[in-house]
Coordinates of C-alpha atoms in Angstrom, one line a residue:
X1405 CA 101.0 133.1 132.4
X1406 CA 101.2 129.4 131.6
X1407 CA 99.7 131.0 127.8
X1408 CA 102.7 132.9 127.6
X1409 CA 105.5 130.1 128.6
X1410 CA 103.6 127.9 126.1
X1411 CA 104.3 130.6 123.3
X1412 CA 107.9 131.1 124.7
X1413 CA 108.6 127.6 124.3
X1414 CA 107.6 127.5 121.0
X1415 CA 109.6 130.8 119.9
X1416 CA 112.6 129.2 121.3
X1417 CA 112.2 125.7 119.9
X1418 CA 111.9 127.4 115.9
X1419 CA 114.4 130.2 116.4
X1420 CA 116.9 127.4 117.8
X1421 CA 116.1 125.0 115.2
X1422 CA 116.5 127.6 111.9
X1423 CA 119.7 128.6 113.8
X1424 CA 121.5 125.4 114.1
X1425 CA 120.5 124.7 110.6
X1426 CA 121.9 128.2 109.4
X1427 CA 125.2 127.9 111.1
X1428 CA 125.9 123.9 109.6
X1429 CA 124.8 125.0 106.7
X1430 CA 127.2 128.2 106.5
X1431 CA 130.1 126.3 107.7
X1432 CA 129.6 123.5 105.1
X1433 CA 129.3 125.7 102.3
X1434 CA 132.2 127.9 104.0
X1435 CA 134.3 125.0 103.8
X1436 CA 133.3 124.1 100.0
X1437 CA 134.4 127.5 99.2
X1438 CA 131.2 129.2 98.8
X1439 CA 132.4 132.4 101.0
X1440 CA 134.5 133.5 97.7
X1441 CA 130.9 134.0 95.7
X1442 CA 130.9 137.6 94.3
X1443 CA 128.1 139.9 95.0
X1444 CA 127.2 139.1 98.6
X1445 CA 125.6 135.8 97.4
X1446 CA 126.8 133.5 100.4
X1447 CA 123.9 134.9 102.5
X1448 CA 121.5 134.0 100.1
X1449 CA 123.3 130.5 99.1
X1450 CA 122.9 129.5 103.2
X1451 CA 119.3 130.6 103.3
X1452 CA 118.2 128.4 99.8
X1453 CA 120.6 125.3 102.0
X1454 CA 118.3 125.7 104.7
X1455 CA 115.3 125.8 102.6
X1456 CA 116.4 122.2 101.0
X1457 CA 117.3 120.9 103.7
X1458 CA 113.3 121.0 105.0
X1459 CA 111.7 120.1 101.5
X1460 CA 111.4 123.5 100.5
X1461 CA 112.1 124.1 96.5
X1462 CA 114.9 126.2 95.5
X1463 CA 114.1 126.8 91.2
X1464 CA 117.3 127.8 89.2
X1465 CA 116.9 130.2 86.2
X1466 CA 119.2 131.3 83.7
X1467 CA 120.3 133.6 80.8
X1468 CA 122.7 134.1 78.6
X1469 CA 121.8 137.2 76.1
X1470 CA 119.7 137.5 73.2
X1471 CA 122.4 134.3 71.5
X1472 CA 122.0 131.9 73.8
X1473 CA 120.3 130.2 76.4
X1474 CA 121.3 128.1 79.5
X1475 CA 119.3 125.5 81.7
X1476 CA 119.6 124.7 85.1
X1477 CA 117.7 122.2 87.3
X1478 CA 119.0 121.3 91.5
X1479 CA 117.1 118.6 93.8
X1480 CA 119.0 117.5 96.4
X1481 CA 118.6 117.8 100.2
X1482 CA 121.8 118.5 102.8
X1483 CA 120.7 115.9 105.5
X1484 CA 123.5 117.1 107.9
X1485 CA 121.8 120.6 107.9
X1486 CA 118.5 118.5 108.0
X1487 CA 119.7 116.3 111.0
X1488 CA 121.2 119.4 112.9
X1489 CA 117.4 121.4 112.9
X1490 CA 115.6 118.3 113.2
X1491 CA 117.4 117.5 117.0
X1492 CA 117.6 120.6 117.6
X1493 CA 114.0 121.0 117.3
X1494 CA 112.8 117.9 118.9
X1495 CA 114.9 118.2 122.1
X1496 CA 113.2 121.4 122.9
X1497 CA 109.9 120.4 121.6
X1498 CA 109.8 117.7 124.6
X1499 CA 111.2 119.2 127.2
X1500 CA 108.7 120.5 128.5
X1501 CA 106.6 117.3 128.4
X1502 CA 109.1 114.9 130.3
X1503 CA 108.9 113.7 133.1
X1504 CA 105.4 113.8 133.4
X1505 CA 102.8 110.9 133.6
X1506 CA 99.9 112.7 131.3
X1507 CA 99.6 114.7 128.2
X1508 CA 96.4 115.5 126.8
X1509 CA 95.6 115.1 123.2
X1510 CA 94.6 119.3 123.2
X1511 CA 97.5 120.2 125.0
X1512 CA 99.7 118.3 122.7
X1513 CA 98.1 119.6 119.4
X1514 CA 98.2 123.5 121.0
X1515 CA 102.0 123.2 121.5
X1516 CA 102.6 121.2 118.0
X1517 CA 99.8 124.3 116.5
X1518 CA 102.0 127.0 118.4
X1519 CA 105.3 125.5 117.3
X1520 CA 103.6 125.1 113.7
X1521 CA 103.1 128.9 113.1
X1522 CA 106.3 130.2 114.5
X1523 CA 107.8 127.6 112.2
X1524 CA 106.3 128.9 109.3
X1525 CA 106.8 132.7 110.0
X1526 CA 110.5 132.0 110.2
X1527 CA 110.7 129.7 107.3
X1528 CA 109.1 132.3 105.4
X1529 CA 112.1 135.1 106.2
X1530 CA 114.6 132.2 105.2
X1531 CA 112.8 131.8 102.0
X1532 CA 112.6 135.4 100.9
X1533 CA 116.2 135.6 101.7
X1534 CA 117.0 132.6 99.4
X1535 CA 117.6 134.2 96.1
X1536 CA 120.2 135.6 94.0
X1537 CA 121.8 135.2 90.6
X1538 CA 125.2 136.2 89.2
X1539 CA 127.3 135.6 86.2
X1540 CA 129.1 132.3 84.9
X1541 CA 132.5 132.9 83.3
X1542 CA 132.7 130.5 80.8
X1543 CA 136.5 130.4 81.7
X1544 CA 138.5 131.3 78.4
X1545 CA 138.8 135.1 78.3
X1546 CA 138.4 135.8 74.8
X1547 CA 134.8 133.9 74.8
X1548 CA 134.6 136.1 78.2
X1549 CA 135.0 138.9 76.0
X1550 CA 133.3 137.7 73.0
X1551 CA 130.3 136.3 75.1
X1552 CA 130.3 140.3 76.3
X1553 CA 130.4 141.4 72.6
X1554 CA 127.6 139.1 71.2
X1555 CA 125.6 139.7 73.9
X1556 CA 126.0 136.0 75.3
X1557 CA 126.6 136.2 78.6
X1558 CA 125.6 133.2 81.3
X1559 CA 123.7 133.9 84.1
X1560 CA 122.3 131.4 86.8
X1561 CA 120.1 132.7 89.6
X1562 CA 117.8 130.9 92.3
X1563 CA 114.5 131.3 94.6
X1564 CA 112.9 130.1 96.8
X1565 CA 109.6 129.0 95.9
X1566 CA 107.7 130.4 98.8
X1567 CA 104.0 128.3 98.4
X1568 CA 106.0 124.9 98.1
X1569 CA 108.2 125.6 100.8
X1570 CA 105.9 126.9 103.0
X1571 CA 103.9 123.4 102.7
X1572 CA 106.8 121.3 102.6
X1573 CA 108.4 122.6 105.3
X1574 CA 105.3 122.3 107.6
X1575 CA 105.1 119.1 106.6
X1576 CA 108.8 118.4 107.7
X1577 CA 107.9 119.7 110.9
X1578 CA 105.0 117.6 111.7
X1579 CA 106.5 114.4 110.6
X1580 CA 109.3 115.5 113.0
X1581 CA 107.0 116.1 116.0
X1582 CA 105.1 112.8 115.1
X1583 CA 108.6 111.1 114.8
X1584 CA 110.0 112.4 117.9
X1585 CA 106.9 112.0 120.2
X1586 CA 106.8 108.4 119.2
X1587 CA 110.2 107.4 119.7
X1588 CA 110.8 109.2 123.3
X1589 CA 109.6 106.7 126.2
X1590 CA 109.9 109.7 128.7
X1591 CA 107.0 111.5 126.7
X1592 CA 103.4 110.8 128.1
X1593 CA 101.2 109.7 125.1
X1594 CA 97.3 111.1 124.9
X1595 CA 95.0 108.4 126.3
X1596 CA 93.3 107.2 122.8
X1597 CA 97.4 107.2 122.1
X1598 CA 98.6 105.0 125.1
X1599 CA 98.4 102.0 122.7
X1600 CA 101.0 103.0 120.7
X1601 CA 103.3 102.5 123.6
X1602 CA 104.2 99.3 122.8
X1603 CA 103.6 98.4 119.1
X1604 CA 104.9 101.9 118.2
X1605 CA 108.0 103.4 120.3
X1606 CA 109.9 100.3 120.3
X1607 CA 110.8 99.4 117.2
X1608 CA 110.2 103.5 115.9
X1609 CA 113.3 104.1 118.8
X1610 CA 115.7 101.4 117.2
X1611 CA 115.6 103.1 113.7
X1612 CA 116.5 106.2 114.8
X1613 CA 119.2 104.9 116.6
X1614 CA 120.1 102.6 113.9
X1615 CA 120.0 106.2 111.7
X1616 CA 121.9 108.6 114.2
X1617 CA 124.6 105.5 114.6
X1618 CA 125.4 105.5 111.6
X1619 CA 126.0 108.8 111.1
X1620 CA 128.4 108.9 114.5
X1621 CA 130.2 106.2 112.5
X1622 CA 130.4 108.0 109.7
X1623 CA 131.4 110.8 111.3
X1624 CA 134.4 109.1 112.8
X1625 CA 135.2 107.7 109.9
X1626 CA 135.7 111.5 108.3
X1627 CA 137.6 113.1 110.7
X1628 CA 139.7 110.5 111.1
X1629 CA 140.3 111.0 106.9
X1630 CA 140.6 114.5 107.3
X1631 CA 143.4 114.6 109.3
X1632 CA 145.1 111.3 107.9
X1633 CA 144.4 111.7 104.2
X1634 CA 144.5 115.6 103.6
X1635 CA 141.9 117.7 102.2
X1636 CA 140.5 118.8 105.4
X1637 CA 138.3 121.7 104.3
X1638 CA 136.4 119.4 101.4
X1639 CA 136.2 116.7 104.1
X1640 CA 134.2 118.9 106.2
X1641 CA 132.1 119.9 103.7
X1642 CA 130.7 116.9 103.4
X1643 CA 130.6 116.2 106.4
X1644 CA 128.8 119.4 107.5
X1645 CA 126.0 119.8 104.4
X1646 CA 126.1 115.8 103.6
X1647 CA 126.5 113.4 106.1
X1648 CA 123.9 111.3 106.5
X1649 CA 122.9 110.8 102.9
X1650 CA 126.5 108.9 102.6
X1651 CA 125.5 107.2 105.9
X1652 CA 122.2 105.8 105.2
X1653 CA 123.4 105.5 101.8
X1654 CA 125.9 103.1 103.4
X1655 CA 122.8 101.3 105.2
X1656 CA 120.9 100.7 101.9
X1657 CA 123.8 98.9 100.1
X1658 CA 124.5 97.3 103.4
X1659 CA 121.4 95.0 103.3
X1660 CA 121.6 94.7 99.7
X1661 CA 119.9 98.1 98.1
X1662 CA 121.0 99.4 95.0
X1663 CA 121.1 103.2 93.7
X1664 CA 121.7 104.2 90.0
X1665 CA 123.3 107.1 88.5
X1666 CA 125.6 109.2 86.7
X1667 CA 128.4 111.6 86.7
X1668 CA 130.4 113.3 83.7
X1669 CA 134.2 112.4 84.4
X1670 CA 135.3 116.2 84.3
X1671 CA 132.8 117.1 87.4
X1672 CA 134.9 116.7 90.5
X1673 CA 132.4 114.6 93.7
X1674 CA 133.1 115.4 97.3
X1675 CA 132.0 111.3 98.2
X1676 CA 134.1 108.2 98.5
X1677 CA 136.5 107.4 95.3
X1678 CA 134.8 104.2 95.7
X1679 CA 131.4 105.8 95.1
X1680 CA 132.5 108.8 92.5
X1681 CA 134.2 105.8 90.8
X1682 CA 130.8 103.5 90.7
X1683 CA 128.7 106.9 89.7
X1684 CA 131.4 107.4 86.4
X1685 CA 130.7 104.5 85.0
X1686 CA 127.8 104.7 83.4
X1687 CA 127.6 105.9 79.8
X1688 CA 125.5 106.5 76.7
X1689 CA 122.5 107.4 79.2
X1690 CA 123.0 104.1 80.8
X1691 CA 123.1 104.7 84.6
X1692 CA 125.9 103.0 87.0
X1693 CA 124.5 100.5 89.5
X1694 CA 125.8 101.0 93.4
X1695 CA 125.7 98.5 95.0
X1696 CA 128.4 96.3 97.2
X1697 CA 129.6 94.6 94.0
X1698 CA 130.2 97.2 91.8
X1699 CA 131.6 99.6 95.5
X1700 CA 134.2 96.8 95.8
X1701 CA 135.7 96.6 92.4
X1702 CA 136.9 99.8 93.5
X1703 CA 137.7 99.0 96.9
X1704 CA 137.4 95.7 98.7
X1705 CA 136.7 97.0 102.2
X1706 CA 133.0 97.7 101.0
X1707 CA 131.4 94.4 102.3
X1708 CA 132.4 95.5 105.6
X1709 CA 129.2 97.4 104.9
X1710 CA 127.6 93.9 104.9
X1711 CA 128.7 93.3 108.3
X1712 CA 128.2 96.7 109.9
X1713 CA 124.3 96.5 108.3
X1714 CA 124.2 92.8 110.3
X1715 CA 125.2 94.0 113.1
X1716 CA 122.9 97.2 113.4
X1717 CA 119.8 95.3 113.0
X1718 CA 120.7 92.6 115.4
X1719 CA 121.2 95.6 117.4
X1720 CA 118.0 97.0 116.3
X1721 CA 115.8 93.6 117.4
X1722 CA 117.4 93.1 120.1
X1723 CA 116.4 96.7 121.3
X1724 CA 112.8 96.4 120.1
X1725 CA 112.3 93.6 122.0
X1726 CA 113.6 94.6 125.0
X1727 CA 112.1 97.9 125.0
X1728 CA 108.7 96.1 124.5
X1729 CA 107.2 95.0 128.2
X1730 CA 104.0 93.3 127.2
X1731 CA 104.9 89.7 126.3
X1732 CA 104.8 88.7 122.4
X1733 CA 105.5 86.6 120.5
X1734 CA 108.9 86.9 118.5
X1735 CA 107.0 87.4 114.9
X1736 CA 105.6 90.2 116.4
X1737 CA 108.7 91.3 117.2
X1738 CA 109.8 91.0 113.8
X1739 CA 106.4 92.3 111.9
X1740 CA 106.9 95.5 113.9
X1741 CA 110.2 95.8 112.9
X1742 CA 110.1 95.1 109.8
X1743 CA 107.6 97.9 108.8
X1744 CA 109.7 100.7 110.5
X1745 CA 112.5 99.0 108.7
X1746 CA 110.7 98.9 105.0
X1747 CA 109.4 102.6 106.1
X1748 CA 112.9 103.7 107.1
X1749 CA 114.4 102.5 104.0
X1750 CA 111.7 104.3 102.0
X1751 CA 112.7 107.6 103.9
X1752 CA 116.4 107.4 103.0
X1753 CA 115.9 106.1 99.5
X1754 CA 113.7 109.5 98.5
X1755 CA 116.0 111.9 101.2
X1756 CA 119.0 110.5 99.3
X1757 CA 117.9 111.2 95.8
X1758 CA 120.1 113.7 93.4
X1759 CA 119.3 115.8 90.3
X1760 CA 121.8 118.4 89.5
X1761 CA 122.2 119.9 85.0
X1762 CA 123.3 123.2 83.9
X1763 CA 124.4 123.4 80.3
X1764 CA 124.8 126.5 78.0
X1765 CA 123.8 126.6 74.8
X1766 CA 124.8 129.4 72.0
X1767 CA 122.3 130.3 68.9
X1768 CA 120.3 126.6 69.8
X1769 CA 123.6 125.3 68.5
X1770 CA 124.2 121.8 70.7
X1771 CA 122.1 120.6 73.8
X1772 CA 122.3 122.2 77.0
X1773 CA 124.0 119.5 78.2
X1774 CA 127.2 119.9 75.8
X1775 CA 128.5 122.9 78.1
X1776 CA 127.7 121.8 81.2
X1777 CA 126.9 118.1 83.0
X1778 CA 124.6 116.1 85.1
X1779 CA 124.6 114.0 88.3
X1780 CA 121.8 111.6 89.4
X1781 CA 121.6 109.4 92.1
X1782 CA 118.0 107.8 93.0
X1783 CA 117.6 104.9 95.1
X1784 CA 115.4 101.7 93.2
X1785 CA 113.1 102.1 96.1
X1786 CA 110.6 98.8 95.6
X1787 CA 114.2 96.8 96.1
X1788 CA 115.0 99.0 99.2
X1789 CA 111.2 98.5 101.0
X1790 CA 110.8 94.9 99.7
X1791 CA 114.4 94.0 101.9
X1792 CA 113.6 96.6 105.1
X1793 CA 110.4 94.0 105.2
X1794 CA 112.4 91.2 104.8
X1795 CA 116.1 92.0 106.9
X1796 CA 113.1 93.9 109.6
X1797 CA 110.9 90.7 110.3
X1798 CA 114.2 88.7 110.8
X1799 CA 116.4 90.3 113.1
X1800 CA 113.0 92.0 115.0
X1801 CA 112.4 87.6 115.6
X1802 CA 115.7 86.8 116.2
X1803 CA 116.0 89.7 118.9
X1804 CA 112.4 88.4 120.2
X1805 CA 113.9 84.6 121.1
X1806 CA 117.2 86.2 122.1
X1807 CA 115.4 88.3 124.6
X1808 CA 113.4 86.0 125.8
X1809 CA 115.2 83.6 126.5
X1810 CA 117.5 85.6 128.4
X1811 CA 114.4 86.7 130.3
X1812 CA 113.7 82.9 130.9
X1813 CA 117.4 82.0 132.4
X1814 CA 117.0 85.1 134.7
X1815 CA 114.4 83.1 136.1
X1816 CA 110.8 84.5 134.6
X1817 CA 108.3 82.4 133.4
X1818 CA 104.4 82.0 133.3
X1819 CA 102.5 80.1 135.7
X1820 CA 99.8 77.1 134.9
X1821 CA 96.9 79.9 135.6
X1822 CA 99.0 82.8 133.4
X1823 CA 100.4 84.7 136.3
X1824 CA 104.3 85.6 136.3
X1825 CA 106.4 83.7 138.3
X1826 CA 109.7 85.0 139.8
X1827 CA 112.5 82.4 141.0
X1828 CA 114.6 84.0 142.8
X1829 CA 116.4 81.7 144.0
X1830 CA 120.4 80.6 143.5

């Protein structure tokens, strides 16, 4: 019986999780105007959103007749439709393990192992369902018509790539379940694990707040645009398939992080003007620098990023050190910190990366890229980890002295042989 309610769990945790993902991720591409695809290809355009949003690969193709040729290449991941599964699937992952004051290591790996296969068997419908292709009108209708004539006639499709996806997406899922038993105090931690409870869950609990913050932020911030500013339906869009990689994005530059890239002016961006703005100027190859220089050229307000950034790690060390009851020392504090800091950083630099070209190209007349464009983003990522170590050690020491002295004033302090004293007095 308890065999049974173990599998249960698990069959409700994956088929939960895949669905969230599905419906943000068929809302967001509803409201960027993906239900108008021909041929029944919105279906198939959810499933491959799902796929990237867990690591899986999604490989374009293309054609364009006997005349021509086109290339196409996509890497980008929708971290709202990430975020949504990756909740989703944590809440119900520990439910059934709260509240209680053990957890053995075999019990733990059987329900991870359980969750693990389910995972997999579902992912693997998503990913057959992610493919399709149909025809790109080049949008004059006499070279409509004489692309018909000569044969040349664009194409794009995409698939899944079922191996890759398969092991990324299992990989997503166990970094998840690592992730999300380490960060939940109300999870009992195997024995050879109970260590963990105080150099880990700490500072581990005040990224991920740090992270989901942001995003509630950010999230205000684009609703209240939406119904101020217009444009509600593209608003949501990003707001429903790309959320948090403006977000974190926003967190980077905040403490000093740069990202380069590139955008053709004729391709419309559903970001910030500020940031499309940054992203257009970049030319002959040369890739744009974002940062909060070059983001307030365009608009001053962006080193209020500076200050929200300051504020969330204060926040940040302030909650590590309180959420840490043995008594260290405030470099410890900040050490701690300042690895899940560097590592978070790391995370959202590669999670926020962007690689998108299609191009069409008649009789090897002109490159690819003369009928079509490309966007990059990538993060410089040694810059990002090298100030997560720096910004993590400082504000995980100042929340350390902040801490305790507060403790101090309430009246705690250590005794000549090492015992805790407790004034209670007025």
């Amino acid at each position: 019986m308890n065999e049974l309610r173990a599998w249960r769990d698990a069959l409700v945790t994956v088929v939960a999780g895949l669905a969230v993902m599905v419906v943000v991720a068929a809302l967001g591409l509803w409201a960027a105007g993906a239900g108008a695809l021909p041929d029944g290809a919105f279906p198939s355009v959810v499933a491959a959103a799902v796929v990237a949003a867990v690591g899986g690969t999604v490989e374009l193709s293309g054609a364009a007749g006997v005349l021509g040729r086109t290339g196409a290449g996509l890497a980008a991941v929708p971290l709202s439709v990430t975020l949504a599964g990756a909740l989703t699937v944590a809440r119900l992952f520990l439910r059934p393990l709260r509240h209680r004051a053990v957890a053995g290591g075999g019990e733990l790996l059987a329900r991870v192992a359980r969750t693990a296969v389910l995972w997999l068997l579902g992912l693997l419908g998503v990913a057959l369902a992610a493919r399709h292709s149909f025809r790109i009108s080049i949008g004059e209708e006499f070279l409509d018509e004489l692309g018909d004539l000569l044969g040349v006639t664009p194409t794009v499709g995409f698939r899944a790539a079922v191996g890759p996806t398969l092991g990324y997406g299992l990989l997503w899922l166990l970094v998840l379940l690592a992730v999300a038993v380490a960060v939940s105090r109300g999870t009992p931690l195997p024995t050879r694990l109970v260590r963990l409870q105080e150099s880990v869950r700490p500072a581990a609990f005040a990224m991920v707040a740090v992270l989901l913050a942001y995003v509630a932020l950010g999230l205000l911030i684009g609703v209240v645009v939406a119904f101020t500013h217009g444009h509600v339906a593209e608003t949501f869009a990003v707001l429903l398939l790309g959320l948090p990689n403006l977000a974190w994005m926003a967190l980077g530059v905040g403490l000093g992080g740069q990202w380069e890239g590139h955008v053709p002016d004729a391709i419309g961006l559903p970001m910030p003007q500020a940031l499309a703005a940054v992203l257009r100027e970049g030319g002959d190859g040369a890739p744009a620098t974002v940062d909060v220089a070059s983001l307030a050229r365009h608009d001053g307000r962006a080193w209020l990023l500076v200050v929200v950034a300051a504020v969330a790690l204060i926040a940040a060390g302030l909650v590590t050190a309180a959420r840490t009851h043995e008594r260290a020392p405030a470099w410890r504090h900040g050490v701690r910190l300042a690895v899940a800091l560097a590592l978070t950083l790391l995370v959202v630099g590669l999670l926020t990366h962007v690689s998108a070209r299609y191009g069409l190209s008649v009789i090897g007349v002109g490159d690819l890229g003369d009928f079509g464009g490309e966007v990059s983003l990538r993060a410089r990522l040694p810059l990002l980890v090298g100030l997560g170590l720096l910004w993590g050690f400082v504000a995980g020491c100042l929340g350390g002295l902040l801490v305790g002295r507060r403790t101090l004033r309430r009246g705690e302090a250590d005794g000549p042989g090492g015992d805790d004293r407790r004034v209670t007095g007025g």
